[in-house]
PDB file of C-alpha atoms in Angstrom:
ATOM      1  CA  UNK Q 829     -12.386  98.599  64.562  1.00 87.00           C
ATOM      2  CA  UNK Q 830      -8.886  97.230  64.321  1.00 90.00           C
ATOM      3  CA  UNK Q 831     -10.207  94.289  62.412  1.00 91.00           C
ATOM      4  CA  UNK Q 832     -11.863  96.615  59.964  1.00 90.00           C
ATOM      5  CA  UNK Q 833      -8.661  98.636  59.464  1.00 93.00           C
ATOM      6  CA  UNK Q 834      -6.672  95.439  59.066  1.00 92.00           C
ATOM      7  CA  UNK Q 835      -9.220  94.113  56.543  1.00 91.00           C
ATOM      8  CA  UNK Q 836      -9.004  97.411  54.620  1.00 91.00           C
ATOM      9  CA  UNK Q 837      -5.215  97.214  54.488  1.00 88.00           C
ATOM     10  CA  UNK Q 838      -5.293  93.667  53.210  1.00 88.00           C
ATOM     11  CA  UNK Q 839      -7.908  94.574  50.622  1.00 87.00           C
ATOM     12  CA  UNK Q 840      -5.830  97.517  49.393  1.00 84.00           C
ATOM     13  CA  UNK Q 841      -2.729  95.304  49.264  1.00 82.00           C
ATOM     14  CA  UNK Q 842      -4.577  92.687  47.177  1.00 81.00           C
ATOM     15  CA  UNK Q 843      -5.879  95.418  44.890  1.00 81.00           C
ATOM     16  CA  UNK Q 844      -2.375  96.805  44.419  1.00 77.00           C
ATOM     17  CA  UNK Q 845      -0.926  93.348  43.755  1.00 79.00           C
ATOM     18  CA  UNK Q 846      -3.631  92.543  41.260  1.00 78.00           C
ATOM     19  CA  UNK Q 847      -3.219  95.856  39.491  1.00 80.00           C
ATOM     20  CA  UNK Q 848       0.623  95.448  39.255  1.00 78.00           C
ATOM     21  CA  UNK Q 849       1.287  98.554  41.334  1.00 76.00           C
ATOM     22  CA  UNK Q 850       3.003  96.621  44.111  1.00 75.00           C
ATOM     23  CA  UNK Q 851       5.182  94.719  41.614  1.00 81.00           C
ATOM     24  CA  UNK Q 852       6.286  97.978  39.965  1.00 83.00           C
ATOM     25  CA  UNK Q 853       7.018  99.440  43.382  1.00 84.00           C
ATOM     26  CA  UNK Q 854       9.122  96.401  44.332  1.00 85.00           C
ATOM     27  CA  UNK Q 855      11.020  96.564  41.016  1.00 89.00           C
ATOM     28  CA  UNK Q 856      11.582 100.266  41.480  1.00 92.00           C
ATOM     29  CA  UNK Q 857      12.882  99.703  45.004  1.00 93.00           C
ATOM     30  CA  UNK Q 858      15.170  96.894  43.778  1.00 93.00           C
ATOM     31  CA  UNK Q 859      16.547  99.132  40.985  1.00 95.00           C
ATOM     32  CA  UNK Q 860      17.191 101.902  43.503  1.00 96.00           C
ATOM     33  CA  UNK Q 861      19.077  99.460  45.733  1.00 96.00           C
ATOM     34  CA  UNK Q 862      21.101  98.162  42.782  1.00 96.00           C
ATOM     35  CA  UNK Q 863      21.980 101.737  41.758  1.00 97.00           C
ATOM     36  CA  UNK Q 864      23.026 102.575  45.318  1.00 96.00           C
ATOM     37  CA  UNK Q 865      25.184  99.435  45.483  1.00 96.00           C
ATOM     38  CA  UNK Q 866      26.756 100.235  42.109  1.00 97.00           C
ATOM     39  CA  UNK Q 867      27.516 103.822  43.161  1.00 96.00           C
ATOM     40  CA  UNK Q 868      28.982 102.606  46.466  1.00 94.00           C
ATOM     41  CA  UNK Q 869      31.217 100.148  44.593  1.00 94.00           C
ATOM     42  CA  UNK Q 870      32.361 102.893  42.206  1.00 92.00           C
ATOM     43  CA  UNK Q 871      33.172 105.166  45.155  1.00 90.00           C
ATOM     44  CA  UNK Q 872      35.055 102.347  46.863  1.00 89.00           C
ATOM     45  CA  UNK Q 873      37.035 101.648  43.670  1.00 86.00           C
ATOM     46  CA  UNK Q 874      37.809 105.359  43.329  1.00 83.00           C
ATOM     47  CA  UNK Q 875      38.932 105.513  46.962  1.00 80.00           C
ATOM     48  CA  UNK Q 876      41.103 102.440  46.403  1.00 81.00           C
ATOM     49  CA  UNK Q 877      42.639 104.034  43.310  1.00 80.00           C
ATOM     50  CA  UNK Q 878      43.476 107.300  45.087  1.00 79.00           C
ATOM     51  CA  UNK Q 879      46.384 105.911  47.161  1.00 82.00           C
ATOM     52  CA  UNK Q 880      47.582 104.041  44.101  1.00 83.00           C
ATOM     53  CA  UNK Q 881      47.482 107.240  42.057  1.00 84.00           C
ATOM     54  CA  UNK Q 882      49.236 109.162  44.825  1.00 85.00           C
ATOM     55  CA  UNK Q 883      51.984 106.558  44.958  1.00 87.00           C
ATOM     56  CA  UNK Q 884      52.330 106.557  41.173  1.00 89.00           C
ATOM     57  CA  UNK Q 885      52.517 110.349  41.075  1.00 90.00           C
ATOM     58  CA  UNK Q 886      55.189 110.297  43.814  1.00 92.00           C
ATOM     59  CA  UNK Q 887      57.167 107.683  41.907  1.00 94.00           C
ATOM     60  CA  UNK Q 888      56.903 109.729  38.700  1.00 95.00           C
ATOM     61  CA  UNK Q 889      58.028 112.850  40.548  1.00 95.00           C
ATOM     62  CA  UNK Q 890      61.002 111.014  42.072  1.00 96.00           C
ATOM     63  CA  UNK Q 891      61.978 109.565  38.688  1.00 96.00           C
ATOM     64  CA  UNK Q 892      61.831 113.034  37.129  1.00 97.00           C
ATOM     65  CA  UNK Q 893      63.986 114.425  39.949  1.00 97.00           C
ATOM     66  CA  UNK Q 894      66.521 111.636  39.479  1.00 97.00           C
ATOM     67  CA  UNK Q 895      66.640 112.236  35.732  1.00 97.00           C
ATOM     68  CA  UNK Q 896      67.155 115.950  36.320  1.00 97.00           C
ATOM     69  CA  UNK Q 897      69.925 115.170  38.809  1.00 96.00           C
ATOM     70  CA  UNK Q 898      71.599 112.760  36.361  1.00 97.00           C
ATOM     71  CA  UNK Q 899      71.449 115.393  33.639  1.00 97.00           C
ATOM     72  CA  UNK Q 900      72.949 117.969  35.992  1.00 97.00           C
ATOM     73  CA  UNK Q 901      75.732 115.536  36.960  1.00 96.00           C
ATOM     74  CA  UNK Q 902      76.528 114.844  33.308  1.00 96.00           C
ATOM     75  CA  UNK Q 903      76.682 118.566  32.586  1.00 96.00           C
ATOM     76  CA  UNK Q 904      78.954 119.082  35.591  1.00 95.00           C
ATOM     77  CA  UNK Q 905      81.229 116.235  34.500  1.00 93.00           C
ATOM     78  CA  UNK Q 906      81.436 117.699  31.004  1.00 93.00           C
ATOM     79  CA  UNK Q 907      82.299 121.121  32.439  1.00 92.00           C
ATOM     80  CA  UNK Q 908      84.993 119.586  34.662  1.00 91.00           C
ATOM     81  CA  UNK Q 909      86.459 117.652  31.728  1.00 89.00           C
ATOM     82  CA  UNK Q 910      86.455 120.802  29.643  1.00 90.00           C
ATOM     83  CA  UNK Q 911      88.091 122.826  32.417  1.00 89.00           C
ATOM     84  CA  UNK Q 912      90.756 120.276  33.335  1.00 87.00           C
ATOM     85  CA  UNK Q 913      91.469 119.078  29.774  1.00 87.00           C
ATOM     86  CA  UNK Q 914      94.357 121.511  29.117  1.00 88.00           C
ATOM     87  CA  UNK Q 915      95.737 120.923  32.609  1.00 88.00           C
ATOM     88  CA  UNK Q 916      95.711 117.167  32.023  1.00 86.00           C
ATOM     89  CA  UNK Q 917      97.576 117.621  28.745  1.00 89.00           C
ATOM     90  CA  UNK Q 918     100.177 119.808  30.430  1.00 90.00           C
ATOM     91  CA  UNK Q 919     100.570 117.318  33.281  1.00 90.00           C
ATOM     92  CA  UNK Q 920     101.006 114.519  30.757  1.00 92.00           C
ATOM     93  CA  UNK Q 921     103.692 116.492  28.929  1.00 93.00           C
ATOM     94  CA  UNK Q 922     105.501 117.214  32.213  1.00 94.00           C
ATOM     95  CA  UNK Q 923     105.396 113.541  33.180  1.00 94.00           C
ATOM     96  CA  UNK Q 924     106.779 112.528  29.778  1.00 95.00           C
ATOM     97  CA  UNK Q 925     109.584 115.039  30.155  1.00 95.00           C
ATOM     98  CA  UNK Q 926     110.372 113.742  33.655  1.00 95.00           C
ATOM     99  CA  UNK Q 927     110.406 110.143  32.422  1.00 95.00           C
ATOM    100  CA  UNK Q 928     112.689 111.075  29.543  1.00 95.00           C
ATOM    101  CA  UNK Q 929     114.982 112.893  31.980  1.00 95.00           C
ATOM    102  CA  UNK Q 930     115.058 109.871  34.295  1.00 95.00           C
ATOM    103  CA  UNK Q 931     115.819 107.548  31.381  1.00 96.00           C
ATOM    104  CA  UNK Q 932     118.613 109.847  30.249  1.00 96.00           C
ATOM    105  CA  UNK Q 933     120.033 109.978  33.786  1.00 96.00           C
ATOM    106  CA  UNK Q 934     119.868 106.179  34.048  1.00 96.00           C
ATOM    107  CA  UNK Q 935     121.713 105.777  30.744  1.00 96.00           C
ATOM    108  CA  UNK Q 936     124.393 108.233  31.863  1.00 96.00           C
ATOM    109  CA  UNK Q 937     124.758 106.384  35.168  1.00 96.00           C
ATOM    110  CA  UNK Q 938     125.097 103.073  33.321  1.00 96.00           C
ATOM    111  CA  UNK Q 939     127.793 104.538  31.063  1.00 96.00           C
ATOM    112  CA  UNK Q 940     129.611 105.965  34.087  1.00 95.00           C
ATOM    113  CA  UNK Q 941     129.444 102.601  35.874  1.00 96.00           C
ATOM    114  CA  UNK Q 942     130.770 100.825  32.779  1.00 96.00           C
ATOM    115  CA  UNK Q 943     133.633 103.329  32.528  1.00 96.00           C
ATOM    116  CA  UNK Q 944     134.379 102.866  36.224  1.00 96.00           C
ATOM    117  CA  UNK Q 945     134.484  99.078  35.896  1.00 95.00           C
ATOM    118  CA  UNK Q 946     136.746  99.362  32.842  1.00 95.00           C
ATOM    119  CA  UNK Q 947     139.079 101.710  34.736  1.00 95.00           C
ATOM    120  CA  UNK Q 948     139.131  99.358  37.740  1.00 95.00           C
ATOM    121  CA  UNK Q 949     139.813  96.405  35.465  1.00 95.00           C
ATOM    122  CA  UNK Q 950     142.687  98.252  33.764  1.00 94.00           C
ATOM    123  CA  UNK Q 951     144.085  99.273  37.139  1.00 93.00           C
ATOM    124  CA  UNK Q 952     143.934  95.660  38.345  1.00 93.00           C
ATOM    125  CA  UNK Q 953     145.664  94.443  35.190  1.00 92.00           C
ATOM    126  CA  UNK Q 954     148.426  97.053  35.601  1.00 92.00           C
ATOM    127  CA  UNK Q 955     148.791  96.107  39.252  1.00 90.00           C
ATOM    128  CA  UNK Q 956     148.999  92.444  38.302  1.00 90.00           C
ATOM    129  CA  UNK Q 957     151.661  93.182  35.671  1.00 90.00           C
ATOM    130  CA  UNK Q 958     153.672  95.233  38.146  1.00 88.00           C
ATOM    131  CA  UNK Q 959     153.460  92.424  40.708  1.00 86.00           C
ATOM    132  CA  UNK Q 960     154.532  89.834  38.140  1.00 86.00           C
ATOM    133  CA  UNK Q 961     157.431  91.960  36.931  1.00 79.00           C
ATOM    134  CA  UNK Q 962     158.548  92.757  40.499  1.00 70.00           C
ATOM    135  CA  UNK Q 963     158.537  89.144  41.768  1.00 65.00           C
ATOM    136  CA  UNK Q 964     160.080  86.848  39.188  1.00 55.00           C
ATOM    137  CA  UNK Q 965     160.857  84.081  41.746  1.00 54.00           C
ATOM    138  CA  UNK Q 966     157.215  83.281  42.392  1.00 51.00           C
ATOM    139  CA  UNK Q 967     155.511  80.885  40.029  1.00 50.00           C
ATOM    140  CA  UNK Q 968     153.104  82.486  37.606  1.00 51.00           C
ATOM    141  CA  UNK Q 969     149.448  82.292  38.477  1.00 53.00           C
ATOM    142  CA  UNK Q 970     147.092  80.915  35.962  1.00 54.00           C
ATOM    143  CA  UNK Q 971     144.568  83.192  34.329  1.00 54.00           C
ATOM    144  CA  UNK Q 972     141.733  81.566  36.309  1.00 57.00           C
ATOM    145  CA  UNK Q 973     143.465  82.208  39.631  1.00 57.00           C
ATOM    146  CA  UNK Q 974     144.070  85.856  38.684  1.00 57.00           C
ATOM    147  CA  UNK Q 975     140.423  86.374  37.909  1.00 59.00           C
ATOM    148  CA  UNK Q 976     139.429  84.783  41.214  1.00 58.00           C
ATOM    149  CA  UNK Q 977     141.885  87.030  43.064  1.00 57.00           C
ATOM    150  CA  UNK Q 978     140.698  90.132  41.224  1.00 58.00           C
ATOM    151  CA  UNK Q 979     137.056  89.515  41.965  1.00 54.00           C
TER     152      UNK Q 979
END
């Protein structure tokens, strides 16, 4: 009986092969496998792109945040400049006035020092004349020796 069933199967298989049914079935199965493989590859590519897209979206978000922060910093700097502008001008004017006052004081001190040296020089000359007039027996000192003694 088994031989008969086996013979029937083989006969049906030969009939299907000869009629082209088996070939169509094999082609159909191969196309199904190819479609499944193609879909699996597309899914894998999509899964591989997801982390990439997540990273890119995070990078874009961070760049946007940084740009917003830079804009905010620029606005803050402009507001600070605007607020402190008049104060800076006033401080500059005060510093100029102080420098002018210091220069004026220095000039006055220089004039006073020059006057003082002139007065000391005149006093030394008078003292030298008095000494020369009071001691006629001593030989006269030369002008170079007087200057050395005065300094």
